């Protein structure tokens, strides 16, 4: 009889939803993890015979799933949560958010705000997030230190901000950051051109060229409002997607955030280019920006990921809640009750995000050889009963607060609801200090 294989961690659970293969739920199985990588998904009886684990965790009332991928946000804006609610996008941005950022955004604010955001995301099951904000060096360092996986898209705009004087400085600093984290197994650095309406053609062309040379992602707000599309038609004679395509900016490296204003030509361009869409339903609803036609995009073979946007416009970073909203909204927009079923919504929040970020070979599903980015959700409380279908409970019953354990590359960042790499009490204290400064 062969000697047992040694592994670092064996997690036994009532249910495991691996996402790949699709639409499957495994009962009374276990995940074996060694070196931060998934070695096996097998029945618990087999796991006991086959593996000798340094640590065994029994989760008899839980579902194990891939860690959620929050494919769009502005993490540091968690410190601006609630300062300008119930306003249309242009007024919210121009009259409130940009002035507040101009006064308060600095390295300390970005570091503290990013840590607050990561703590909230971890506690609700997110293991990987995409961030686009000023002082991206601070966000990258904070994520690395907290052992959280992140895509950091350094911002590029035509005009000066707290982080730089204009495109030249943004490119210089951003490319240096890309080099600094080139060897990181957790941090990916990409390009963050803010939007077509804040950028002229030449910097956008440069983004397209450099992204292809470096095989680096491009993260951009696109078709967020009807006004954006109308102004593009007036100024450039074409819709924003067509303008980006003509500039070489639409490719499998491109992550198109929002896409609430979509017609058949946009769908064709996205499909032909291989670009991804990042859907932020709750932020779009709160700002009355419009509705992303998710099912139409999926039917056209376009990959759709899920994001929360920043806490200043959402106002939370709970991707579980976002899954429910996305599923319900897809049904209403398409007029089809079967649109974006529970398994599809979960896949969008995991593997869809991984694909958009170029990380599909590493995360997004619980497959042998992938990183052990795992979330455990307890389904024993009253509001989760009875459990006929654990995936339905995950998507439709507000499961964010039921997350108990989270691992990133096999390392626990949340154990029994306790943060392991971030100090909750310290973060609350810092947040209150920032509130006092900003509200003066």
C-alpha atoms as one frame of an Amber mdcrd trajectory, in Angstrom:
protein
   0.000   0.000   0.000   1.395   3.378  -1.021   2.433   5.779   1.729   0.094
   8.763   2.243   0.951  11.954   0.384   1.930  14.827   2.638  -0.026  18.034
   2.164  -0.111  21.299   4.066  -3.860  21.562   4.366  -6.922  19.367   3.981
 -10.293  21.145   3.966 -13.363  18.963   4.347 -16.744  20.466   3.564 -20.410
  19.548   3.274 -20.507  20.969  -0.266 -17.859  22.037  -2.771 -18.755  24.113
  -5.828 -15.666  24.027  -8.065 -17.160  26.129 -10.947 -15.224  23.832 -13.307
 -16.793  21.473 -14.249 -19.823  23.700 -14.755 -23.033  23.422 -12.754 -21.688
  20.790 -10.373 -21.927  20.507  -6.601 -19.841  17.864  -4.811 -21.013  16.620
  -1.427 -18.858  15.460   1.499 -15.600  15.995  -0.365 -12.238  17.526   0.512
  -9.636  19.790  -1.020  -5.963  18.878  -0.556  -3.496  21.767  -0.750   0.279
  21.753  -0.902   2.538  24.719  -1.534  -0.454  26.984  -1.995  -1.735  24.862
  -4.900  -4.753  22.542  -5.102  -3.579  18.912  -5.315  -6.904  17.072  -5.324
 -10.658  17.319  -4.908 -11.802  13.902  -3.659 -14.417  12.272  -1.410 -13.566
  12.673   2.253 -13.210   8.901   2.687 -10.561   8.837  -0.030  -8.827  11.925
   1.347  -8.377  10.257   4.743  -6.584   7.327   3.117  -4.591   9.208   0.509
  -3.278  12.241   2.410  -1.462  13.039   5.590  -2.097  16.697   6.308  -0.267
  19.138   8.534  -3.645  20.774   9.194  -7.191  19.481   8.751 -10.190  21.809
   8.815 -13.660  20.308   9.053 -16.477  22.505   7.751 -19.530  20.316   8.111
 -22.112  23.048   7.430 -20.221  24.937   4.783 -19.881  25.282   1.040 -16.410
  25.740  -0.408 -16.132  27.827  -3.557 -13.441  29.670  -5.486 -12.520  33.021
  -4.004 -14.532  35.843  -5.553 -12.852  38.162  -8.059 -13.907  41.808  -7.724
 -12.989  42.964 -11.208 -13.470  46.710 -10.717 -13.069  49.114  -7.866 -11.325
  52.102  -6.388 -10.303  50.668  -3.038  -9.122  53.842  -1.318 -12.499  55.461
  -1.961 -13.819  53.370   0.914 -12.837  56.430   2.991 -15.324  58.488   0.929
 -18.214  56.092   1.554 -21.472  58.034   1.918 -20.209  61.591   1.419 -22.272
  62.275  -1.716 -25.244  59.956  -2.019 -28.286  60.108  -4.295 -26.821  62.292
  -7.025 -26.435  61.770 -10.790 -22.982  60.703 -11.959 -21.758  64.032 -13.344
 -22.830  66.046 -10.294 -21.565  63.326  -7.931 -18.174  63.233  -9.667 -17.537
  66.875 -10.597 -19.104  68.667  -7.623 -18.267  66.293  -4.784 -15.848  63.434
  -5.444 -13.184  65.209  -7.504 -13.042  68.202  -5.087 -12.745  65.844  -2.105
 -10.025  63.878  -3.845  -8.185  67.064  -4.763  -8.071  68.050  -1.118  -7.473
  64.738   0.611  -5.898  62.133  -1.656  -2.312  61.364  -0.667  -0.185  58.310
   0.031  -1.509  57.832   3.568  -5.142  58.129   2.512  -4.663  55.580  -0.265
  -2.848  53.128   2.011  -5.444  53.369   4.793  -8.408  53.310   2.423  -7.067
  50.309   0.526  -6.534  48.356   3.747 -10.083  49.163   4.877 -11.427  48.001
   1.503  -9.418  44.781   1.537 -10.668  43.901   5.010 -14.263  44.378   3.875
 -13.703  42.366   0.710 -11.993  39.484   2.518 -14.767  39.286   5.097 -17.320
  38.859   2.285 -15.359  36.266   0.328 -13.245  38.190  -2.184  -9.690  36.941
  -2.715  -8.690  39.016  -5.748  -9.548  42.583  -6.708  -8.836  45.008  -9.512
  -8.008  48.529  -8.426  -7.715  51.788 -10.352  -6.734  54.760  -8.240  -4.089
  57.339  -7.492  -0.844  56.388  -5.723  -1.123  52.813  -6.980   2.230  52.023
  -5.363   0.492  52.192  -1.999  -2.338  49.898  -3.095   0.122  47.358  -4.506
   2.234  47.360  -1.351  -0.845  47.085   0.872  -2.203  44.124  -1.107   1.152
  42.345  -1.077   1.461  42.835   2.675  -2.107  41.636   3.326  -1.469  38.600
   1.091  -4.360  39.499  -1.181  -4.295  38.992  -4.939  -4.722  42.202  -6.931
  -4.575  43.776 -10.345  -3.352  47.344  -9.967  -4.259  49.538 -12.950  -2.276
  52.763 -12.712  -4.397  55.781 -13.701  -3.799  57.750 -16.878  -5.641  60.987
 -17.727  -4.980  64.021 -19.880  -4.811  66.347 -16.881  -2.913  66.690 -13.615
  -3.973  64.971 -10.413  -2.475  64.449  -6.976  -0.414  61.598  -8.437   1.102
  63.362 -11.425   1.247  66.265 -13.834  -0.118  64.485 -16.900   0.250  61.458
 -19.183   4.051  61.490 -19.340   4.427  61.279 -15.582   1.654  58.696 -15.288
   3.350  56.444 -17.837   6.772  56.876 -16.219   5.543  56.063 -12.714   3.231
  53.285 -13.869   5.868  51.488 -15.922   8.266  51.664 -12.957   5.568  50.104
 -10.790   5.065  47.373 -13.381   8.774  46.574 -13.184   8.752  46.597  -9.379
   6.077  43.887  -9.198   7.029  41.894 -12.278   8.093  38.912 -10.146   5.175
  39.017  -7.694   2.897  35.981  -7.577   0.049  38.101  -6.185   0.225  41.519
  -7.856  -0.345  42.291 -11.547   0.203  45.847 -12.779  -1.622  47.129 -15.835
  -2.779  50.284 -17.590  -5.718  52.295 -16.272  -6.745  54.883 -18.863  -9.608
  56.480 -16.967 -12.120  56.771 -19.805 -12.427  57.904 -23.441 -13.837  61.257
 -22.325 -10.846  62.084 -20.102  -8.204  61.066 -22.663  -7.085  62.230 -26.087
  -6.042  59.912 -28.895  -2.252  59.938 -28.523  -2.070  58.654 -24.917  -4.671
  56.012 -25.774  -2.563  54.855 -28.745   0.454  54.641 -26.450  -1.512  52.522
 -23.978  -2.465  50.137 -26.784   1.136  49.795 -27.981   2.728  49.335 -24.544
   0.051  46.919 -23.361   0.710  44.660 -26.330   4.479  44.858 -25.822   4.224
  44.002 -22.117   1.205  41.676 -22.402  -0.338  43.826 -19.684  -4.055  44.426
 -19.015  -5.964  47.582 -19.938  -8.715  48.652 -17.533 -11.045  51.455 -18.690
 -14.444  52.956 -17.838 -16.498  52.662 -21.016 -20.074  53.463 -22.080 -21.004
  54.317 -18.509 -23.734  56.805 -19.426 -25.857  57.790 -22.408 -24.318  61.273
 -22.261 -20.820  59.822 -22.695 -21.902  58.079 -25.894 -23.734  61.143 -27.218
 -20.735  63.415 -26.604 -18.409  60.961 -28.334 -20.659  60.928 -31.392 -20.669
  64.725 -31.387 -16.909  65.180 -30.879 -15.461  62.186 -32.725 -18.284  61.074
 -35.015 -18.250  57.593 -33.532 -19.268  55.677 -30.443 -16.568  55.211 -27.751
 -16.139  51.497 -28.504 -15.527  52.265 -32.188 -13.047  54.989 -31.274 -11.123
  52.605 -29.021 -11.185  49.899 -31.688  -9.829  52.338 -34.282  -7.015  53.277
 -31.876  -6.086  49.621 -31.355  -7.265  49.583 -27.768  -9.846  46.778 -27.945
  -8.238  43.360 -27.541  -8.312  40.340 -25.201  -6.228  42.483 -22.826  -9.010
  45.060 -22.475 -11.435  45.200 -19.558 -14.414  47.439 -20.398 -16.030  48.634
 -17.191 -19.783  49.409 -16.970 -21.057  49.171 -20.587 -24.557  50.320 -19.684
 -25.205  51.758 -23.164 -24.818  48.946 -25.674 -26.131  48.488 -29.202 -25.543
  45.775 -31.806 -22.397  47.455 -33.156 -20.869  47.499 -29.674 -21.679  43.827
 -29.175 -20.037  42.974 -32.495 -16.896  44.975 -31.667 -16.553  43.377 -28.237
 -17.115  39.910 -29.621 -14.655  40.325 -32.507 -11.943  41.868 -30.337 -12.122
  39.410 -27.453 -12.430  42.266 -24.968 -14.074  41.642 -21.604 -16.920  43.489
 -19.885 -16.925  44.247 -16.158 -20.465  44.649 -14.879 -21.033  46.859 -11.800
 -24.801  46.588 -11.280 -25.249  48.243  -7.886 -23.115  51.286  -8.653 -24.850
  51.693 -12.014 -28.238  51.484 -10.343 -27.343  53.944  -7.583 -26.027  56.524
 -10.054 -28.911  55.846 -12.490 -26.324  55.220 -15.207 -28.252  52.519 -17.035
 -28.339  48.757 -17.433 -25.670  46.491 -18.828 -27.365  43.860 -21.049 -25.492
  40.948 -19.478 -27.412  38.085 -21.044 -27.081  39.603 -24.525 -23.324  39.851
 -24.027 -23.048  36.295 -22.720 -25.170  35.003 -25.619 -22.684  36.690 -27.981
 -19.794  34.817 -26.380 -18.417  37.861 -24.552 -16.829  37.210 -21.175 -18.502
  39.197 -18.390 -16.926  39.757 -14.986 -18.399  41.369 -11.891 -17.236  44.390
  -9.898 -18.467  46.503  -7.022 -16.978  49.829  -8.153 -15.822  52.040  -5.290
 -17.569  52.332  -1.940 -18.289  55.990  -2.670 -20.853  54.938  -5.270 -22.087
  51.527  -4.135 -21.721  51.812  -0.984 -20.337  48.389  -0.033 -17.753  46.016
  -1.446 -19.720  42.795  -0.929 -19.475  40.842  -4.177 -21.996  38.292  -2.887
 -24.584  41.067  -2.853 -23.431  42.097  -6.320 -24.072  38.555  -7.591 -27.676
  38.672  -6.433 -28.273  42.107  -7.932 -26.645  41.054 -11.207 -28.793  37.934
 -11.461 -32.045  39.769 -10.717 -31.208  42.684 -12.995 -30.298  40.385 -15.888
 -33.746  38.809 -15.672 -35.515  42.168 -15.618 -33.458  43.667 -18.467 -33.795
  40.631 -20.726 -37.389  39.850 -19.773 -36.318  36.238 -19.234 -36.595  34.603
 -15.826 -34.014  32.012 -16.829 -31.372  34.647 -17.640 -28.181  34.549 -15.539
 -29.102  31.600 -13.331 -27.348  31.075  -9.999 -24.494  28.981 -11.392 -23.884
  31.536 -14.154 -23.836  34.410 -11.663 -21.310  32.566  -9.506 -19.193  31.759
 -12.555 -19.229  35.440 -13.552 -17.981  36.424 -10.073 -15.184  33.844 -10.095
 -13.975  32.414 -13.402 -15.366  35.352 -15.402 -13.304  37.731 -13.303 -10.232
  35.529 -13.564 -10.552  35.474 -17.369 -10.963  39.230 -17.577  -7.839  39.774
 -15.482  -5.809  37.252 -17.477  -5.580  34.929 -14.474  -7.769  32.067 -15.667
  -4.866  29.614 -15.527  -4.268  30.464 -11.853  -7.599  31.198 -10.150 -11.384
  31.303 -10.642 -12.142  27.594 -10.129 -11.169  24.821  -7.733  -9.114  22.735
 -10.147  -5.994  20.691  -9.568  -2.941  22.809 -10.309  -4.618  26.148  -9.612
  -3.816  28.417  -6.685  -5.748  27.648  -3.524  -7.822  30.852  -3.504 -10.839
  29.546  -1.593 -13.855  30.920   0.255 -15.936  29.003   2.809 -19.534  30.023
   3.481 -21.565  28.639   6.387 -25.134  27.645   5.526 -26.383  26.605   8.955
 -28.244  29.741  10.015 -32.016  30.099   9.895 -32.225  32.340   6.827 -30.297
  29.771   4.767 -32.681  26.913   5.546 -33.606  24.552   4.048 -30.671  23.931
   1.699 -31.927  22.262  -1.463 -29.329  23.919  -3.672 -26.280  25.534  -2.027
 -25.527  27.628  -5.121 -28.987  29.154  -4.911 -28.301  30.041  -1.270 -24.976
  31.626  -2.193 -26.465  33.848  -4.879 -29.945  34.677  -3.667 -29.825  34.831
   0.159 -27.291  37.569   0.953 -24.398  35.301   1.855 -21.615  37.821   2.353
 -21.995  37.850   6.126 -21.869  34.037   6.202 -18.266  33.854   4.984 -16.150
  32.240   7.706 -12.834  31.291   6.072 -10.806  32.674   3.175  -7.503  31.443
   1.776  -5.271  33.118  -0.824  -2.639  30.851  -2.380  -3.239  28.454   0.478
  -2.637  31.006   3.232  -5.515  31.884   5.540  -6.494  35.547   5.467  -9.763
  34.892   7.350 -10.230  32.118   9.927 -13.502  31.647  11.802 -14.491  35.176
  10.744 -11.268  36.685  12.147  -8.958  38.633   9.845  -5.442  37.184   9.825
  -3.382  39.736   7.874  -5.179  42.986   8.707  -6.034  44.573  12.077  -9.759
  45.314  12.206  -9.661  47.512  15.304  -6.791  49.582  13.894  -8.600  50.035
  10.578 -11.766  51.262  12.286  -9.720  53.760  14.280  -7.982  55.093  11.171
 -11.314  55.341   9.329 -12.819  57.431  12.114  -9.795  59.730  12.018 -10.210
  60.250   8.282 -13.923  60.920   8.718 -13.109  63.688  11.208 -10.624  65.275
   8.789 -12.780  65.027   5.668 -15.995  66.218   7.345 -14.445  69.391   8.764
